[in-house]
PDB file of C-alpha atoms in Angstrom:
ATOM      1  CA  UNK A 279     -39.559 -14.947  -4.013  1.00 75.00           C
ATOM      2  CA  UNK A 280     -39.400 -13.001  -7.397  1.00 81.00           C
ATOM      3  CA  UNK A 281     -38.634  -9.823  -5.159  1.00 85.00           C
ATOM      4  CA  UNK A 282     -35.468 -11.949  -3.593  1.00 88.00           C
ATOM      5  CA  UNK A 283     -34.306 -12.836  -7.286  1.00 89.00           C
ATOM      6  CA  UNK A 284     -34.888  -9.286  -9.119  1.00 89.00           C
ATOM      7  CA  UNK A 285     -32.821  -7.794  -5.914  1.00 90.00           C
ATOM      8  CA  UNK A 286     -30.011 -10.534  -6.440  1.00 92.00           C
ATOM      9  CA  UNK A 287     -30.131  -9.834 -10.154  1.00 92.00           C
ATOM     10  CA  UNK A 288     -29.700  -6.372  -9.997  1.00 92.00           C
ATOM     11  CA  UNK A 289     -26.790  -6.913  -7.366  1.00 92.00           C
ATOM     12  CA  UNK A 290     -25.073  -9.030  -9.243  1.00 93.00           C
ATOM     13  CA  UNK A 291     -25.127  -6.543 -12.617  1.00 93.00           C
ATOM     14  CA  UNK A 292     -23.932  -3.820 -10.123  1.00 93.00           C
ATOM     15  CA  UNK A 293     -21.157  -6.018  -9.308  1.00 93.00           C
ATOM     16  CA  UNK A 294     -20.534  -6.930 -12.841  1.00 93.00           C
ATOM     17  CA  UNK A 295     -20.471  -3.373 -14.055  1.00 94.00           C
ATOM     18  CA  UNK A 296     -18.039  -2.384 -11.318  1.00 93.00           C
ATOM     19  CA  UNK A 297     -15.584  -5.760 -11.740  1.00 93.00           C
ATOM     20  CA  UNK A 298     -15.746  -4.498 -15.723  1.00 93.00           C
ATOM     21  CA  UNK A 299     -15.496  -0.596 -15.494  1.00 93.00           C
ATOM     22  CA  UNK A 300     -13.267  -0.114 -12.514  1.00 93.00           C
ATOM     23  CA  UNK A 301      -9.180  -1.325 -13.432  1.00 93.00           C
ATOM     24  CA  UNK A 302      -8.696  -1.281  -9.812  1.00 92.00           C
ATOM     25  CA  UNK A 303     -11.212  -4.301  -8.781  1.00 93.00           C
ATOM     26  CA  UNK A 304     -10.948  -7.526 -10.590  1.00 92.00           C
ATOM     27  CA  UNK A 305     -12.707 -10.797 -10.224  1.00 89.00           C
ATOM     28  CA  UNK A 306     -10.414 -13.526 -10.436  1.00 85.00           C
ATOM     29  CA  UNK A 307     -12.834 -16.559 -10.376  1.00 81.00           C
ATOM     30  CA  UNK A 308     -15.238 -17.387 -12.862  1.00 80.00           C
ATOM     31  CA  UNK A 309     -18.116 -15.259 -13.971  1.00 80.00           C
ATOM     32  CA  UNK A 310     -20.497 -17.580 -11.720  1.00 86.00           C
ATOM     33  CA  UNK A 311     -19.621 -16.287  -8.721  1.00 91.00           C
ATOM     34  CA  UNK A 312     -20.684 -13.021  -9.339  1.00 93.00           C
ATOM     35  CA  UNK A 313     -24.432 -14.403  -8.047  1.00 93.00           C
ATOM     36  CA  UNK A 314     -22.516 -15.826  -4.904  1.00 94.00           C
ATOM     37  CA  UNK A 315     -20.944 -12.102  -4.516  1.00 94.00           C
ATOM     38  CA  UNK A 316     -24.081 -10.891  -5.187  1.00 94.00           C
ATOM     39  CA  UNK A 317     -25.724 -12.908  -2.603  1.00 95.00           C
ATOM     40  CA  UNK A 318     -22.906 -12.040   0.059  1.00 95.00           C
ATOM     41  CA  UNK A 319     -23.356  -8.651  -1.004  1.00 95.00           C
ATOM     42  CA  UNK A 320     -27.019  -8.689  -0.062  1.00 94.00           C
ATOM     43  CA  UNK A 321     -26.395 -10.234   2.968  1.00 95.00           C
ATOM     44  CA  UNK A 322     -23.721  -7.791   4.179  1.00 95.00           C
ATOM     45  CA  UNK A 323     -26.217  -4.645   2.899  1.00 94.00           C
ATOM     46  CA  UNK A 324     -28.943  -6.460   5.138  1.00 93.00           C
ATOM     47  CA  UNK A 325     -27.148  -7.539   8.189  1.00 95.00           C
ATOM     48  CA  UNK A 326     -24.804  -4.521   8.417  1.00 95.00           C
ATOM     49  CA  UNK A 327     -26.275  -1.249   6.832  1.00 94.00           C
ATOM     50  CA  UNK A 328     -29.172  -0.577   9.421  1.00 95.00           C
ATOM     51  CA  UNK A 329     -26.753  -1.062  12.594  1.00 96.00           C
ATOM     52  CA  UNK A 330     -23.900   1.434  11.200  1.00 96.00           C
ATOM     53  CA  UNK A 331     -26.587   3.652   9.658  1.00 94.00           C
ATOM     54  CA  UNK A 332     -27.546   4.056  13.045  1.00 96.00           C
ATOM     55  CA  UNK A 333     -24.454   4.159  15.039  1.00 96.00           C
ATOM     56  CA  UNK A 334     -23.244   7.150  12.331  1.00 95.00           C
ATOM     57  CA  UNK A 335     -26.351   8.695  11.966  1.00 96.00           C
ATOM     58  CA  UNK A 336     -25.182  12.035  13.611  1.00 95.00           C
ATOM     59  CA  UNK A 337     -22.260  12.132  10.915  1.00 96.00           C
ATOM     60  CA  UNK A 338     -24.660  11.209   8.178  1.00 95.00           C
ATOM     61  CA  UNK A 339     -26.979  14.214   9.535  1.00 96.00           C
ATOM     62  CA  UNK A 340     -23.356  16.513  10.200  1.00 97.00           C
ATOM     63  CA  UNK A 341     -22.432  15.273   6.307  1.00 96.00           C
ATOM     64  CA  UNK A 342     -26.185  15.778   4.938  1.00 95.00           C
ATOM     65  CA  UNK A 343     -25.669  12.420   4.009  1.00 92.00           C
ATOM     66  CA  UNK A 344     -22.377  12.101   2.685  1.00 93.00           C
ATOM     67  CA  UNK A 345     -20.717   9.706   5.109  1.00 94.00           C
ATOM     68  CA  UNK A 346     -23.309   7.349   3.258  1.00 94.00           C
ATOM     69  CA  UNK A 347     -21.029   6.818   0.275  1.00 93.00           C
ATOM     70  CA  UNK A 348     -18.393   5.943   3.699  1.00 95.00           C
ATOM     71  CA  UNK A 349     -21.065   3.510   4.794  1.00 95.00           C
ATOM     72  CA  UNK A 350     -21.168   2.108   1.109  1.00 94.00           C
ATOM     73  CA  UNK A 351     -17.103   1.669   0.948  1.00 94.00           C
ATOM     74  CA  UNK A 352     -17.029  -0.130   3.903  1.00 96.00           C
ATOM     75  CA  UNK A 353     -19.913  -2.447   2.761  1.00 95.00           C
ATOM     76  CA  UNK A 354     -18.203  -3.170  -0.353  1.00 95.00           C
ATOM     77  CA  UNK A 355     -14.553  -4.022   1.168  1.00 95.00           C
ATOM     78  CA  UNK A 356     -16.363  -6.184   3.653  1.00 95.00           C
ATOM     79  CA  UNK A 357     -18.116  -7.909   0.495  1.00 94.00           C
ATOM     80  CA  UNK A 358     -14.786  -8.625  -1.035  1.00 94.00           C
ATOM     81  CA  UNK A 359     -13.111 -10.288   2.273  1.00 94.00           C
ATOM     82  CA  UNK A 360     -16.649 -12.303   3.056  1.00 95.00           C
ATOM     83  CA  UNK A 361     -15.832 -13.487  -0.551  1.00 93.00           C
ATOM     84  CA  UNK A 362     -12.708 -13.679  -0.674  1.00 92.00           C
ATOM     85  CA  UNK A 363     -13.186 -16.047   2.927  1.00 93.00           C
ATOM     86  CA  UNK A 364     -15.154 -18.230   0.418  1.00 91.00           C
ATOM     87  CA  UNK A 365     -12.837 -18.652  -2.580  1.00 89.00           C
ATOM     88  CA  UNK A 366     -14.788 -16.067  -4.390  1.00 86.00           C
ATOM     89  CA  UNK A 367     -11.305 -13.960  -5.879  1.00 83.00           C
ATOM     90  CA  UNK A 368     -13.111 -10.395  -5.683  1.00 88.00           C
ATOM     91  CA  UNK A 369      -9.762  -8.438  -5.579  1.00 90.00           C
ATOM     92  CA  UNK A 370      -9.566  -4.815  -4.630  1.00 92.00           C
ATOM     93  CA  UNK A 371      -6.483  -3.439  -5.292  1.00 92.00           C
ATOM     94  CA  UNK A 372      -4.269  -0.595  -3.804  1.00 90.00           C
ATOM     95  CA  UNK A 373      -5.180   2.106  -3.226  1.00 91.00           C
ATOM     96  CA  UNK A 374      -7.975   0.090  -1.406  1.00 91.00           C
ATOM     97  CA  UNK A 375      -9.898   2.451  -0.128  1.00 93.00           C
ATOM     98  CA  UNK A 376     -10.340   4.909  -2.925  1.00 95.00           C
ATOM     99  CA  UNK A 377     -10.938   1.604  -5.455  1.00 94.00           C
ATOM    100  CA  UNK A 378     -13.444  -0.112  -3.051  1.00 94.00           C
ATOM    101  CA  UNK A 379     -15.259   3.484  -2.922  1.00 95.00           C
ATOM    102  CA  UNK A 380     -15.358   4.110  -6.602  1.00 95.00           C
ATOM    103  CA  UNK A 381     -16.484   0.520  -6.512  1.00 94.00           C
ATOM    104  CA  UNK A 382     -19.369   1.105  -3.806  1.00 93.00           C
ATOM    105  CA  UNK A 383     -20.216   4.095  -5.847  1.00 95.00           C
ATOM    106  CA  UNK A 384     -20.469   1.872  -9.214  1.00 95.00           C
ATOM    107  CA  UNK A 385     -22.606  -0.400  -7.185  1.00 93.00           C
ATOM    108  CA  UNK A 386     -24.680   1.954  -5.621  1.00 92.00           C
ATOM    109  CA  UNK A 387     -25.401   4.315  -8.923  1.00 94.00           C
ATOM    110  CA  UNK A 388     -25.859   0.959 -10.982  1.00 93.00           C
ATOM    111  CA  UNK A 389     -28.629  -0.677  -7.782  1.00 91.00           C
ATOM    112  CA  UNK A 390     -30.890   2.455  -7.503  1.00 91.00           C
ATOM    113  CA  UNK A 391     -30.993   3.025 -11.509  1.00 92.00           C
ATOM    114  CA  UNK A 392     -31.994  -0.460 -12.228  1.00 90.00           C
ATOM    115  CA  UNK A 393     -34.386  -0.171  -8.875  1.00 87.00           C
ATOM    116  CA  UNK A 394     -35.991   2.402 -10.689  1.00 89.00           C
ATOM    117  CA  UNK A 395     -36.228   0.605 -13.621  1.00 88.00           C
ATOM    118  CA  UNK A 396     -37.594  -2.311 -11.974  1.00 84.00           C
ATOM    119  CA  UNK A 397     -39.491  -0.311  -9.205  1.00 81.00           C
ATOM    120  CA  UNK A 398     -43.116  -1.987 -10.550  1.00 77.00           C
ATOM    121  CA  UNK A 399     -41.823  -5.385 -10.239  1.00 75.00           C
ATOM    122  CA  UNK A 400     -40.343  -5.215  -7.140  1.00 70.00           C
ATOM    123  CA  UNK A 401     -43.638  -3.435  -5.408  1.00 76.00           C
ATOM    124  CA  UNK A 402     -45.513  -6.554  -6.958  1.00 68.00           C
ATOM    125  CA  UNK A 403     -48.660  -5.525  -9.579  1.00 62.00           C
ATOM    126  CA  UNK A 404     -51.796  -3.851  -8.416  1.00 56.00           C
ATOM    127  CA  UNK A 405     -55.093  -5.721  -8.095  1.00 55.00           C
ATOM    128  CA  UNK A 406     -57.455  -3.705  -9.810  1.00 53.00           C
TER     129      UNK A 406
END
């Protein structure tokens, strides 16, 4: 269970820091729903990521793993429709595409930092 919050904490700071950095993506409803994006964003990253990872893995092999930060994009735009579906105003503006990808970049950087950061807690502590 604390693994399922620390992920949906640092998910919803990588949201936070892209809604607040990037002038192209704005959140619209209150600062709350950021855990419900969060959670949606989760979600999405679970449900959707391993079947496209595998359905482009000869472009992310062709790309040497570029068509990831595709991958990411995609994940993100679907985040903000999911939410959007919901009543949670995640707005991506136009351009859409290249906003959602600096956006799924933001996200990305921002998740695998604070991973890092977090990486003992998330393993769980050694017995010793």
């Amino acid at each position: 269970m604390t693994k399922f919050i620390l992920r949906l904490a640092i998910n919803a700071i990588a949201l936070y820091l892209a809604v607040y950095f990037l002038p192209g993506i704005d959140l619209r409803s209150g600062l709350t729903s950021i855990i419900w994006l969060a959670l949606i964003f989760g979600l999405v990253n679970a449900l959707f990521r391993p079947l496209i990872s595998i359905l482009t893995c000869p472009l992310i092999v062709l790309t040497l793993g570029l068509f990831t930060l595709v991958i990411n994009t995609f994940l993100f735009w679907l985040t903000s429709v999911i939410g959007q579906s919901f009543g949670l105003a995640l707005i991506i503006n136009e351009p859409v595409w290249w906003n959602a990808f600096l956006g799924g970049l933001v996200v990305s950087v921002v998740s695998v930092v604070m991973t890092l950061i977090l990486k003992d807690e998330l393993k769980g502590k050694r017995k010793s």
